[in-house]
C-alpha atoms as one frame of an Amber mdcrd trajectory, in Angstrom:
protein
   5.388 -15.343 -31.638   2.448 -13.186 -32.694  -0.825 -15.001 -33.293  -3.130
 -13.413 -35.882  -6.326 -11.825 -34.541  -8.469 -14.415 -36.321  -6.812 -17.377
 -34.566  -9.668 -18.705 -32.367  -7.416 -20.925 -30.247  -5.231 -18.323 -28.563
  -6.248 -14.740 -29.376  -4.592 -13.531 -26.161  -1.116 -14.315 -27.485  -0.941
 -11.111 -29.463  -0.464  -9.487 -26.033   2.288 -11.928 -25.040   5.551 -10.091
 -25.833   7.997 -13.004 -25.957   8.434 -16.077 -28.154   5.863 -18.196 -26.354
   4.664 -18.891 -22.824   6.101 -21.654 -20.668   3.795 -24.657 -20.423   2.636
 -23.784 -16.915   2.320 -20.124 -17.901   0.142 -21.038 -20.870  -2.038 -23.135
 -18.574  -2.421 -20.185 -16.177  -3.203 -17.794 -19.044  -5.900 -20.090 -20.383
  -7.355 -20.628 -16.911  -7.521 -16.897 -16.229  -8.966 -16.224 -19.694 -11.724
 -18.742 -18.996 -12.426 -17.204 -15.590 -12.693 -13.732 -17.116 -15.291 -14.980
 -19.569 -17.379 -15.914 -16.518 -16.506 -12.655 -14.673 -14.944 -14.790 -11.925
 -12.240 -13.763  -9.497  -8.936 -15.651  -9.580  -6.436 -16.573  -6.872  -3.070
 -17.360  -8.472  -0.133 -18.603  -6.424   3.080 -18.936  -8.366   6.629 -19.354
  -7.155   9.456 -17.223  -8.493   9.851 -17.793 -12.218   6.200 -18.648 -12.815
   5.689 -15.517 -14.902   2.653 -14.429 -12.896   2.580 -10.877 -14.236   2.220
 -11.860 -17.894   0.007 -14.821 -16.998  -2.461 -12.279 -15.619  -1.904  -9.313
 -17.963  -2.051 -11.258 -21.222  -5.619 -12.632 -20.891  -6.810  -9.529 -19.032
  -5.724  -7.170 -21.837  -7.197  -9.429 -24.511 -10.535  -9.664 -22.701 -10.570
  -5.928 -21.992  -9.826  -5.053 -25.632 -12.597  -7.321 -26.847 -15.214  -6.262
 -24.281 -14.324  -2.565 -23.877 -12.917  -2.693 -20.371  -9.843  -1.307 -18.612
  -7.163  -3.320 -16.822  -5.690  -1.945 -13.593  -2.654  -3.696 -12.142  -1.664
  -2.656  -8.648   0.966  -3.449  -6.029   2.433  -2.064  -2.814   6.047  -2.843
  -3.774   8.070  -0.231  -5.698  10.234  -2.808  -7.447   7.113  -4.500  -8.798
   5.949  -1.194 -10.264   9.172  -1.075 -12.244   8.680  -4.661 -13.411   5.100
  -3.936 -14.496   6.321  -0.939 -16.469   8.962  -3.059 -18.217   6.399  -5.767
 -19.078   3.908  -3.174 -20.342   6.589  -1.672 -22.572   7.378  -5.083 -24.004
   3.677  -5.652 -24.712   3.332  -2.215 -26.297   6.240  -2.864 -28.645   4.361
  -5.869 -29.995   0.688  -4.915 -29.698  -0.007  -1.210 -29.310  -1.672  -0.383
 -26.002  -2.307   2.868 -24.205  -0.867   2.512 -20.723  -0.341   4.934 -17.859
   1.777   4.475 -14.753  -0.022   6.434 -12.057   1.430   7.697  -8.796   0.129
   9.886  -5.973  -0.026  13.660  -6.296   2.407  14.334  -3.461   5.319  12.779
  -5.367   4.511  14.583  -8.637   3.621  18.110  -7.498   5.853  20.820  -8.985
   5.055  23.411  -6.289   4.805  21.106  -3.235   1.365  21.864  -1.819  -1.079
  19.626   0.035  -4.191  18.017  -1.373  -6.671  20.656  -0.156  -4.467  23.511
  -1.368  -4.084  21.828  -4.734  -7.862  21.500  -5.095  -8.372  25.168  -4.272
  -5.611  26.233  -6.685  -7.190  24.151  -9.441 -10.565  25.775  -8.858  -9.261
  29.351  -8.923  -7.107  28.591 -11.970 -10.194  27.238 -13.707 -12.025  30.442
 -12.763  -9.199  32.510 -14.252  -9.174  30.596 -17.526 -12.978  30.700 -17.744
 -12.936  34.469 -17.172 -10.266  34.944 -19.865 -12.303  32.841 -22.265 -15.445
  34.794 -21.466 -13.654  38.100 -22.016 -12.286  36.917 -25.381 -15.794  35.867
 -26.423 -17.286  39.175 -25.305 -14.611  41.172 -27.147 -15.318  39.224 -30.318
 -19.039  39.880 -29.995 -18.581  43.598 -29.310 -16.375  43.973 -32.394 -19.049
  42.336 -34.531 -21.714  44.573 -33.004 -19.534  47.652 -33.528 -19.408  46.984
 -37.259 -23.181  46.517 -37.349 -23.830  49.703 -35.316 -21.510  51.733 -37.553
 -23.641  50.541 -40.457 -26.661  52.189 -38.804 -28.140  49.269 -36.818 -29.567
  50.831 -33.627 -30.297  47.494 -31.979 -26.680  46.460 -32.465 -25.504  49.641
 -30.756 -27.749  48.969 -27.777 -26.593  45.340 -27.558 -22.969  46.441 -27.762
 -23.493  48.798 -24.838 -24.687  45.863 -22.716 -21.705  43.797 -23.847 -19.344
  46.596 -22.842 -20.834  46.576 -19.332 -20.249  42.822 -19.135 -16.682  43.294
 -20.347 -16.027  45.803 -17.596 -17.349  43.358 -14.986 -15.309  40.473 -16.363
 -12.240  42.715 -16.511 -12.592  43.516 -12.815 -12.973  39.802 -12.039  -9.828
  39.031 -14.033  -7.866  41.718 -12.238  -8.922  40.269  -8.886  -8.041  36.745
  -9.943  -4.625  37.786 -11.248  -3.619  40.109  -8.446  -5.331  38.831  -5.323
  -6.211  35.152  -5.732  -4.001  32.078  -5.697  -3.595  30.159  -8.937  -1.215
  27.483 -10.217   0.954  28.485 -13.151   1.626  24.872 -14.136  -2.062  23.994
 -14.215  -2.791  27.249 -16.062  -0.495  26.064 -18.863  -2.364  22.726 -18.939
  -5.597  24.595 -19.609  -4.296  27.172 -22.066  -1.457  25.513 -23.990  -1.453
  22.875 -26.698  -0.909  19.504 -24.978  -1.113  17.365 -28.124   2.650  16.837
 -28.219   2.638  15.716 -24.593  -0.045  13.093 -25.160   1.603  11.908 -28.373
   4.815  11.426 -26.377   2.961   9.825 -23.449   1.180   7.193 -25.521   4.128
   6.457 -27.794   5.562   4.259 -25.019   4.903   3.409 -21.374   6.251   6.346
 -19.383   7.228   6.292 -15.731   5.923   8.989 -13.353   9.459  10.386 -13.093
   9.654  10.728 -16.878   6.266  12.449 -16.916   7.340  14.806 -14.143  10.550
  15.764 -15.955   8.800  16.299 -19.302   6.095  18.414 -17.674   8.650  20.434
 -15.700  10.507  21.329 -18.907   7.299  22.424 -20.612   5.820  24.219 -17.589
   2.894  21.781 -17.239   1.427  19.965 -14.248   2.241  16.340 -15.099  -0.091
  14.864 -12.485  -3.138  16.700 -13.849  -2.157  15.800 -17.417  -2.082  12.127
 -16.392  -5.495  12.467 -14.758  -6.909  14.066 -17.899  -5.265  11.480 -20.152
  -6.175   8.370 -18.203  -9.701   8.069 -19.571 -10.060   5.315 -22.125  -6.602
   3.754 -21.666  -6.079   0.005 -21.891  -3.898  -0.396 -18.823  -3.206   1.535
 -15.629  -0.302   0.649 -13.330  -0.751   2.056  -9.819  -0.384   1.295  -6.118
  -2.909  -0.186  -3.704  -3.913   3.275  -2.523  -5.947   3.953  -5.655  -8.203
   0.930  -5.138  -8.238   0.266  -1.399  -8.821   3.806  -0.152 -12.586   4.370
  -0.588 -12.289   8.134  -1.180  -9.421   7.865  -3.657 -11.071   4.912  -5.422
 -14.206   6.929  -6.189 -12.162   9.670  -7.822  -9.914   7.168  -9.583 -12.823
   5.492 -11.363 -14.157   8.913 -12.320 -10.804   9.814 -13.890 -10.843   6.491
 -15.728 -14.277   7.283 -17.056 -15.264   3.786 -15.992 -17.729   2.176 -13.654
 -16.088  -0.425 -11.400 -17.977  -3.086 -13.346 -15.880  -2.154 -16.404 -12.548
  -2.678 -14.624 -10.446  -5.849 -14.386  -8.128  -5.441 -11.383  -4.905  -7.411
 -10.944  -3.459  -7.309  -7.405   0.197  -8.278  -7.142   1.751  -9.380  -3.827
  -1.853 -10.083  -2.893  -0.929 -11.659   0.430  -0.505  -8.021   1.549  -4.008
  -6.914   0.559  -5.537  -7.734   3.956  -3.064  -5.589   5.915  -3.200  -2.824
   3.315  -7.001  -2.784   3.513  -6.774  -2.351   7.291  -4.327   0.534   6.885
  -6.497   2.320   4.352  -9.628   1.830   6.444  -8.182   3.203   9.680  -9.630
   6.435  11.057  -7.873   8.426  13.756  -8.205  11.674  15.677  -5.412  12.966
  17.921  -5.843  15.185  20.975  -4.091  18.212  19.412  -6.770  18.262  16.682
  -9.452  18.415  19.392  -7.598  21.277  21.064  -7.330  23.187  17.773 -11.047
  22.614  17.213 -11.857  24.146  20.616  -9.616  27.140  19.844 -11.399  27.499
  16.512 -14.801  27.462  18.220 -13.686  30.053  20.782 -13.104  32.431  17.887
 -16.504  31.826  16.301 -19.672  33.828  16.955 -21.841  31.348  15.064 -24.887
  30.306  17.145 -23.945  26.653  16.658 -20.587  27.153  18.357 -21.899  26.663
  21.909 -23.341  23.224  21.177 -20.235  22.219  19.251 -17.965  23.441  22.050
 -20.014  21.582  24.642 -19.699  18.171  23.009 -16.072  18.541  21.874 -14.992
  19.746  25.330 -16.649  16.685  26.837 -14.946  14.416  24.307 -11.579  16.031
  25.117 -12.111  15.463  28.832 -13.223  11.874  28.218 -10.184  11.120  26.042
  -7.790  12.418  28.706  -9.564  10.517  31.469  -9.602   7.320  29.402  -5.875
   7.178  28.729  -4.976   8.322  32.255  -7.108   5.535  33.753  -5.763   2.946
  31.282  -2.100   3.640  32.067  -0.695   1.008  34.403   1.398   1.933  37.441
   4.755   3.244  36.242   3.747   3.064  32.562   3.521   6.839  32.114   7.281
   7.182  32.551   7.989   4.565  29.863   5.958   6.256  27.101   8.138   7.669
  24.321   7.436   9.314  20.960   5.871   6.218  19.325   2.151   5.642  19.756
   1.432   3.064  22.446  -1.975   1.378  22.493  -4.072   1.149  25.645  -6.858
  -1.387  26.205 -10.290   0.287  26.276 -12.543  -2.360  24.682 -15.078  -4.253
  26.818 -16.831  -7.517  26.062 -20.152  -6.692  27.745 -20.559  -2.940  27.234
 -19.363   0.040  25.197 -15.691   0.982  25.194 -14.213   3.080  27.987 -13.952
   6.252  25.892 -17.637   6.179  24.957 -18.641   5.406  28.552 -16.548   8.315
  29.839 -18.064  10.630  27.238 -21.609   9.667  28.208 -20.792   9.987  31.904
 -19.412  13.523  31.614 -21.818  14.873  29.004 -24.520  17.364  29.981 -26.690
  18.984  27.353 -29.566  18.492  24.940 -28.060  15.362  23.390 -24.683  14.145
  22.156 -25.989  13.417  18.666 -27.649  16.828  18.366 -24.539  18.660  19.523
 -22.353  16.638  17.149 -24.721  17.471  14.298 -24.327  21.185  15.133 -20.528
  20.770  15.235 -20.577  18.992  11.884 -22.673  21.688  10.167 -20.578  24.482
  11.651 -17.392  22.665  10.615 -18.664  22.362   7.051 -19.443  26.087   6.967
 -16.016  27.016   8.371 -14.278  24.684   5.938 -16.019  26.415   3.037 -14.910
  29.788   4.394 -11.296  28.600   4.487 -11.511  27.382   0.916 -12.992  30.672
  -0.257 -10.306  32.632   1.597  -7.549  30.661  -0.095  -9.147  31.013  -3.520
  -9.527  34.745  -3.006  -5.875  35.112  -2.059  -6.657  36.139   1.521  -4.526
  33.277   2.875  -1.333  31.785   1.448  -2.288  28.215   2.434  -5.577  26.352
   2.439  -6.452  26.107   6.154  -7.872  22.860   7.465 -10.928  22.767   9.723
 -10.279  20.808  12.956 -13.914  21.194  14.043 -15.042  19.356  10.915 -12.399
  16.664  11.423 -13.330  16.092  15.068 -17.089  16.078  14.504 -16.856  13.738
  11.505 -14.645  11.290  13.398 -16.725  11.110  16.573 -19.984  10.854  14.677
 -18.541   7.672  13.123 -17.116   6.550  16.483 -20.492   6.631  18.222 -22.222
   4.959  15.289 -19.688   2.227  14.532 -17.281   1.533  17.423 -19.367  -1.374
  18.724 -19.879  -2.975  15.298 -18.411  -6.394  14.590 -14.984  -6.199  12.972
 -14.245  -2.674  14.211 -12.015  -2.254  17.238 -11.878   0.992  19.252  -8.384
   1.986  20.377  -6.909   4.793  22.443  -3.165   5.385  22.109  -0.726   7.761
  23.804   2.642   9.233  22.921   5.025  11.818  24.339   5.271  15.284  22.826
   8.831  15.966  21.621   8.540  19.676  22.413   7.237  19.764  25.985   7.462
  16.149  27.142   3.745  15.914  27.933   1.573  12.935  27.000  -1.300  13.270
  24.578  -3.817  10.793  23.245  -5.414   9.570  20.049  -8.653   7.733  19.350
  -8.797   5.244  16.491 -11.332   2.966  14.832  -9.285  -0.036  13.717 -10.691
  -2.421  11.103 -10.007  -5.958  12.310 -11.773  -7.744   9.427 -10.347  -6.671
   6.029 -13.385  -7.884   4.102 -15.261  -4.827   5.440 -13.139  -2.975   2.884
 -12.440  -5.565   0.208 -15.630  -7.580  -0.266 -17.608  -4.618  -1.594 -14.764
  -3.649  -3.912 -14.491  -7.155  -5.359 -18.248  -7.306  -5.848 -18.228  -4.006
  -7.759 -15.298  -4.821 -10.059 -15.883  -6.894 -13.188 -13.260  -9.396 -12.038
 -10.025  -9.568 -10.077  -6.836 -11.577 -10.310  -5.012 -11.779  -6.974  -1.524
 -13.187  -7.390   1.377 -13.895  -5.077   4.008 -16.498  -4.327   2.311 -17.097
  -0.951  -1.506 -17.053  -1.242  -2.240 -20.525   0.056  -4.197 -21.779   1.894
  -6.754 -20.402  -0.541  -9.741 -20.925   1.747  -8.244 -18.531   4.295  -7.594
 -15.894   1.626 -11.187 -16.258   0.430 -12.578 -15.826   3.942 -10.369 -12.927
   4.985 -10.976 -10.881   1.820 -14.615 -11.844   1.334 -14.257 -13.514  -2.060
 -17.126 -15.583  -3.414 -16.122 -18.864  -5.085 -12.944 -17.695  -6.874 -11.037
 -19.803  -9.391  -7.825 -21.042  -7.735  -4.562 -22.187  -9.293  -1.113 -22.846
  -7.840   2.279 -23.440  -9.467   5.307 -24.456  -7.440   8.999 -23.779  -8.186
   9.737 -23.995 -11.896  13.530 -24.075 -11.693  15.568 -27.328 -11.497  15.069
 -28.991  -8.110  18.695 -30.112  -7.974  19.794 -26.456  -7.856  18.127 -25.741
  -4.518  18.132 -27.174  -0.998  15.905 -26.452   1.977  17.121 -27.420   5.450
  15.251 -27.389   8.753  17.848 -27.159  11.523  16.867 -28.887  14.755  17.923
 -26.228  17.255  15.684 -25.865  20.349  12.551 -23.861  19.613  13.365 -20.161
  19.801  10.428 -19.157  21.961  10.553 -15.523  23.081  10.983 -16.714  26.662
  14.200 -18.610  25.750  15.944 -16.184  23.411  18.153 -14.789  26.181  19.641
 -18.192  27.089  23.422 -18.036  26.398  23.673 -21.690  25.436  20.876 -21.392
  22.879  22.433 -18.214  21.473  25.752 -20.021  21.095  24.042 -22.802  19.144
  22.247 -20.406  16.795  25.350 -18.257  16.294  27.313 -21.377  15.408  24.749
 -22.383  12.775  24.904 -18.890  11.237  28.706 -18.977  11.187  28.717 -22.419
   9.550  26.213 -21.292   6.914  28.190 -18.149   6.089  31.464 -20.095   5.837
  30.020 -22.744   3.519  28.190 -20.278   1.263  30.011 -19.245  -1.965  28.521
 -15.779  -1.970  26.448 -13.590   0.316  24.114 -14.815   3.040  20.792 -13.253
   4.027  19.756 -13.772   7.653  16.180 -12.969   8.710  15.114 -12.724  12.357
  11.799 -12.248  14.190  12.702  -8.636  15.029  15.330  -5.968  14.465  16.488
  -6.496  18.057  17.250 -10.168  17.375  19.010  -9.223  14.130  21.214  -6.804
  16.051  21.889  -9.406  18.757  23.342 -11.915  16.300  25.032  -9.270  14.163
  27.080  -8.417  17.243  27.539 -12.052  18.323  28.610 -14.056  15.278  32.217
 -14.326  14.215  32.732 -14.554  10.444  35.504 -13.644   8.006  33.231 -11.655
   5.709  31.582  -8.312   6.357  28.492  -8.046   8.529  25.670  -5.717   7.506
  22.894  -4.647   9.884  19.502  -3.463   8.708  17.951  -1.122  11.260  14.512
   0.539  11.504  14.355   3.788   9.569  17.365   3.074   7.346  17.105   3.242
   3.547  16.855  -0.413   2.585  17.738   0.189  -1.072  21.076   1.784  -0.221
  21.882  -1.034   2.213  20.954  -3.620  -0.414  23.241  -2.010  -3.004  26.170
  -1.953  -0.580  25.543  -5.555   0.477  25.193  -6.942  -3.055  28.429  -5.240
  -4.098  30.121  -7.623  -1.649  30.669 -11.319  -2.364  31.120 -12.840   1.092
  28.962 -10.837   3.488  26.032 -11.544   5.810  23.070  -9.183   6.036  21.153
  -9.284   9.336  17.563  -8.005   9.103  14.041  -8.441  10.425  11.624 -10.692
   8.627   9.040  -7.931   9.130  11.236  -5.377   7.360  11.266  -4.230   3.741
  13.895  -6.685   2.457  11.833  -9.821   3.098   9.676  -9.515  -0.013   9.489
  -7.783  -3.367  13.300  -7.542  -3.535  15.426  -9.815  -5.731  18.859 -11.090
  -4.753  20.154 -12.637  -7.953  23.191 -14.891  -8.266  25.958 -14.124  -5.784
  23.888 -11.247  -4.391  22.623 -13.910  -1.969  23.208 -17.664  -2.219  21.901
 -18.743   1.181  18.934 -17.368   3.081  18.500 -18.085   6.793  15.254 -17.720
   8.723  16.089 -17.773  12.423  13.120 -18.761  14.567   9.429 -18.683  13.743
   8.844 -14.940  13.367   5.486 -14.529  15.059   4.396 -10.895  15.328   4.128
  -9.182  18.691   0.716 -10.170  20.066  -0.590  -6.784  21.158  -4.163  -5.642
  21.777  -4.812  -5.142  18.074  -3.640  -8.619  17.173  -5.819 -10.050  19.915
  -8.735  -8.034  18.518  -8.082  -9.467  15.058  -7.966 -12.985  16.490 -11.210
 -12.431  18.364 -12.881 -10.979  15.271 -11.816 -13.975  13.170 -13.053 -16.405
  15.810 -16.454 -14.718  15.725 -16.586 -14.353  11.954 -15.451 -17.863  11.117
 -16.930 -19.830  14.027 -13.927 -21.397  15.646 -11.268 -20.789  18.288  -8.590
 -22.113  15.950  -9.607 -19.636  13.228  -8.361 -16.675  15.266  -4.824 -17.999
  15.734  -4.638 -19.657  12.322  -5.990 -16.747  10.281  -4.422 -13.875  12.217
  -1.057 -15.258  13.316   0.148 -18.616  12.065  -0.631 -18.356   8.354   0.633
 -14.742   7.949   3.812 -15.742   9.796   4.470 -18.741   7.558   3.743 -16.581
   4.514   6.390 -14.143   5.710   8.824 -17.034   6.096   8.037 -18.304   2.600
   8.502 -14.790   1.178  11.951 -14.588   2.786  12.878 -18.009   1.393  11.963
 -16.736  -2.073  14.634 -14.013  -2.062  17.142 -16.489  -3.551  17.053 -18.667
  -6.700  15.562 -16.171  -9.133  16.278 -17.833 -12.497  16.802 -21.314 -14.023
  20.584 -20.844 -13.910  20.553 -19.668 -10.301  21.110 -21.901  -7.267  20.936
 -21.518  -3.525  19.969 -22.870  -0.130  17.171 -21.950   2.283  17.804 -22.710
   5.960  15.076 -22.663   8.621  16.653 -22.538  12.061  14.149 -23.749  14.677
  12.877 -27.169  15.793   9.297 -26.124  14.990  10.093 -26.408  11.270  11.171
 -30.057  11.538   9.129 -33.145  10.783   9.723 -34.530  14.277   8.051 -31.474
  15.761   4.775 -32.532  14.151   4.830 -35.533  16.521   6.790 -34.308  19.535
   5.333 -30.774  19.866   2.294 -30.625  17.542   0.816 -27.558  19.239   3.899
 -25.547  18.198   4.956 -27.211  14.924   4.547 -25.104  11.763   5.806 -27.427
   9.034   2.274 -28.564   8.240   1.276 -24.994   7.353   3.623 -24.984   4.349
   2.223 -26.282   1.021   2.862 -30.016   0.482   5.464 -29.546  -2.274   7.516
 -27.213  -0.114   7.296 -29.538   2.888   8.533 -32.439   0.776  11.775 -30.592
   0.005  12.667 -29.853   3.632  15.634 -31.835   4.968  15.936 -32.058   8.737
  19.512 -31.708  10.050  21.230 -31.380  13.393  22.940 -28.041  14.058  26.427
 -29.509  13.722  25.678 -31.192  10.400  24.276 -28.251   8.422  27.775 -27.304
   7.283  28.237 -30.731   5.666  24.893 -30.495   3.893  25.755 -27.061   2.490
  29.259 -28.174   1.552  27.956 -31.151  -0.414  25.195 -29.143  -2.104  27.408
 -26.273  -3.259  30.070 -28.738  -4.375  27.483 -30.657  -6.414  26.477 -27.488
  -8.291  30.175 -26.590  -8.753  29.746 -23.303  -6.933  33.159 -23.103  -5.304
  35.926 -21.239  -7.081  38.853 -23.487  -6.171  38.968 -25.723  -3.119  35.842
 -25.737  -0.944  36.112 -24.352   2.598  36.956 -26.709   5.430  33.854 -27.791
   7.379
């Protein structure tokens, strides 16, 4: 249904690509449209089937078209990028929009170079094209002057002589650029060829980055740079979190858009992940090998600033080594492998151990002065490396470790004791020689250090997810000011789903090795798999627990084990090709959210235990930061641990029942999910953290009776092909 532009009641519906919105979807669209009129942020929680994407895009595109703004929709889940592209195409087929799907340079580069090398290649290619243009202009002018001089104009002859000198100089520059300097052939074609056909093709539909790459490869273009040049003035950009949450990338991104942040409406999908993503993008690290390369670099420099730079960086290197050696517990050195392992260096009543060691060992005119000298020298060396690459003296654009080290430790000394920032030293083992080496890191414990400024700068944001509640926690953690909130529960028929809380003893980490408890849990998994007419998904608190029960349970169907580092998409395809298998995976893995298991792909989902994360030093720092920021001991545990854990559980539960015709069961295996736990063990119970509507659907059952509940449910929805299995 297309509503004419002059319809004052629902002008947004011209951007709605299907017959008409669902009732709840229409309500969400109208609520978001009203919020955008007030430039307000929106928190939208909607269960599977709510139509969140179009509920956000429809009013955002209408408002942007009317007020000359740009909509950016972003996610950290690849499957969601594909869904956004499909929805944008559907919109474009009804109401013409200019949309671009944007991806990072690394995945679109035709010659596989790093960011710094790419920048240098772009600059020298620009220089080449500018020189060719200048030569063409000079040749045109000298031809005109030649005709005038042949007609007897003495001034023209003199001017032509000067032009000929310039031509000679430009010719030498061109020869140098072509023979000795590094340029990019693909980018050269962007600058010198007719790209009209490319942009006509690009805007005729919504093209994926892979399609852009393939088109550009055939034509000899750089597709990434063409997207950058063509992104200005578009209606919609589809991208990943990186483009908005990384401060450096964000600044460039808005420049490419040709927009101030205040002219951008941002839609964040899977917004329950924004806090963790903000922490990741805000992290700053410096590893010991970079310090060592910086000292080698300084040893080869005769710059007068090198002595001061060497003095402070040598002291920092010594302090880093001393800090991790002192922090290693007895016998811990031998247990360190090739993964980074954090060591506690933070202190409640004074600066961190690394800073204290640095100040203790330092001798000189002043740490700040020496760091300033290192920073200036690093900047000068970095410029030399860029010039050398442009001039073709080096085949790669060399990085400057002195600049990296000085920049990092200048920030460390200025910020490591600030609220919400946590100083960390980590160690790992070198694969080549077996030695340990360290890394310093400034870890952002409070995400709003990153997000609050972004949300203030943007015109408005819509943050949407199936698991955003409790809204007050999301507001606090991300630094939102008085957002509009709306929540929509499951929209599919209630009789086609069941949620069971199985009263097995609480699976505390301290009890997971008990054979009797393992037998009980394994029996519940076996019963669930036997009663399920289709595949079963089983989520565990860790990959180790998933492997434990993969090896322990005895079922007729195939068992599939998800392991760290495996390609989840390939495993998913193999699993969903089955019709009676069980997939064992971690709730903290990639299959717990953003992945659909439709129909028989997965009928039953099991969540075994309450999957609390490992409470390491960083998690304790986050808890402490939340307690300070939000004035309460409970805030640390609630904000940092309990609510994210329950959100993960809810995300896993949402992998099944993906359409009105679908059906399935969700099974929570742990006493802490039961209603009785709220009375008998309130300090451990988690049921109350679920939204009220979800709590109301939970049915408490004893371990031995789950099979009867599943049997009756699947029989009621006529799921069995033939006689049901024996309980």
